[in-house]
């Protein structure tokens, strides 16, 4: 075994081990020039590199929630009794709260003002829902509030 390693050591030269590539001595000035070339090529490749992250919208971002009146751009009016009766209990005439209707704060205040104004002008009954509007389609389910109570 010792003879084989001595034979390889005598016959093997640096050129044989490295292949046909010639080894050049490294100079400090040559190394600086090579590093400068490498940095300039990496900066130009970074802009065109396919592995870099791209700017895009967040796919998990939820759309902002809007109340049903804001979504359809409806302003409650005291003359629109059919719309206002949707926000009133059919049995007690009580105005449903925001946690049940799902309205924003501004629209809920507008609905409450319009209902009270319609009741004062005798367009809506105060203690029960008008019989004509009992079979209207529901905008929300009073039994399943949008934001339920803690208890």
XYZ file of C-alpha atoms in Angstrom:
151
model
C 0.000 0.000 0.000
C 2.831 2.323 0.812
C 4.411 1.758 -2.570
C 1.199 2.726 -4.408
C 0.926 6.052 -2.599
C 4.573 6.819 -3.262
C 4.056 6.009 -6.947
C 1.035 8.305 -7.163
C 2.885 11.046 -5.325
C 5.851 10.877 -7.738
C 3.773 10.760 -10.936
C 0.987 13.142 -9.893
C 1.593 16.792 -10.533
C -0.536 19.785 -9.780
C -1.657 19.932 -13.401
C -2.838 16.315 -13.328
C -4.806 16.782 -10.107
C -6.451 20.024 -11.223
C -7.107 18.860 -14.759
C -6.085 21.013 -17.672
C -6.730 24.182 -15.706
C -3.711 26.281 -14.971
C -3.293 27.623 -11.483
C -2.455 31.286 -11.230
C -1.071 32.952 -8.202
C -3.615 35.182 -6.465
C -2.760 38.759 -6.138
C -4.622 41.186 -3.889
C -5.318 43.616 -6.733
C -6.743 40.800 -8.865
C -8.997 39.645 -6.020
C -10.374 43.182 -5.529
C -11.155 43.475 -9.242
C -12.922 40.098 -9.211
C -14.976 41.128 -6.148
C -16.003 44.409 -7.801
C -17.161 42.543 -10.906
C -19.125 40.115 -8.745
C -20.922 42.905 -6.873
C -21.894 44.722 -10.056
C -23.241 41.540 -11.620
C -25.226 40.625 -8.501
C -26.906 44.037 -8.382
C -27.967 43.790 -12.013
C -29.120 40.181 -11.543
C -31.138 41.018 -8.430
C -33.568 43.118 -10.456
C -34.131 40.357 -12.986
C -33.853 37.355 -10.659
C -36.986 35.212 -10.764
C -36.428 33.988 -7.204
C -36.814 37.452 -5.700
C -40.167 38.276 -4.054
C -42.573 40.307 -6.154
C -44.987 43.001 -5.072
C -48.593 41.813 -5.018
C -51.772 42.351 -3.044
C -52.350 40.258 0.072
C -54.493 37.294 -1.026
C -55.684 36.702 2.556
C -56.881 40.246 3.134
C -60.621 40.391 3.715
C -62.800 42.894 1.939
C -64.014 45.690 4.199
C -67.468 44.915 5.544
C -70.240 47.321 4.718
C -73.758 47.461 6.029
C -76.541 46.653 3.597
C -77.629 50.283 3.255
C -74.089 51.546 2.558
C -73.481 48.754 0.066
C -76.496 49.795 -2.045
C -76.104 53.517 -1.283
C -79.544 53.854 0.354
C -80.366 56.745 2.659
C -83.299 56.009 4.990
C -86.198 58.426 4.561
C -89.230 58.706 6.822
C -91.526 58.382 3.773
C -90.081 54.973 2.849
C -92.170 53.049 5.371
C -91.646 49.679 3.696
C -87.870 49.877 4.213
C -88.139 51.224 7.748
C -90.544 48.481 8.812
C -87.744 45.942 8.195
C -85.864 47.369 11.168
C -88.859 47.222 13.525
C -90.093 44.205 15.507
C -93.436 42.908 14.160
C -94.759 42.138 17.656
C -93.597 45.019 19.847
C -92.704 47.766 17.351
C -89.252 47.962 18.964
C -86.371 49.101 16.728
C -83.741 46.389 16.341
C -80.226 47.260 17.530
C -76.995 47.376 15.534
C -75.888 43.966 16.713
C -78.986 42.443 15.077
C -79.326 44.555 11.926
C -75.625 44.755 11.082
C -75.859 48.435 10.152
C -73.045 50.900 10.634
C -73.379 53.493 13.373
C -74.391 56.358 11.077
C -77.037 54.392 9.175
C -78.459 52.975 12.421
C -78.904 56.517 13.757
C -80.502 57.583 10.461
C -82.905 54.624 10.579
C -83.871 55.366 14.190
C -84.510 59.034 13.372
C -86.519 58.146 10.274
C -88.636 55.591 12.169
C -89.396 58.019 14.989
C -90.206 60.749 12.464
C -92.497 58.383 10.512
C -94.250 57.386 13.758
C -94.770 61.030 14.744
C -96.204 61.815 11.317
C -98.482 58.707 11.645
C -97.047 56.932 8.621
C -95.964 53.967 10.808
C -97.642 52.403 13.827
C -95.759 52.694 17.079
C -96.502 49.390 18.833
C -96.700 46.794 16.054
C -95.652 46.279 12.478
C -98.148 47.123 9.761
C -99.970 44.029 8.475
C -99.161 44.903 4.852
C -95.434 44.486 5.523
C -95.478 41.199 7.508
C -94.621 39.045 4.479
C -91.834 41.215 3.098
C -88.455 39.580 2.456
C -86.074 39.793 5.395
C -82.934 41.926 5.260
C -81.572 40.055 8.305
C -82.666 37.346 10.720
C -83.558 38.757 14.159
C -83.149 35.275 15.673
C -79.501 35.096 14.515
C -77.815 38.429 15.237
C -74.775 39.549 13.271
C -72.817 40.157 16.495
C -74.327 37.949 19.208
C -74.248 38.787 22.900
C -71.622 37.278 25.216
C -74.248 35.491 27.290
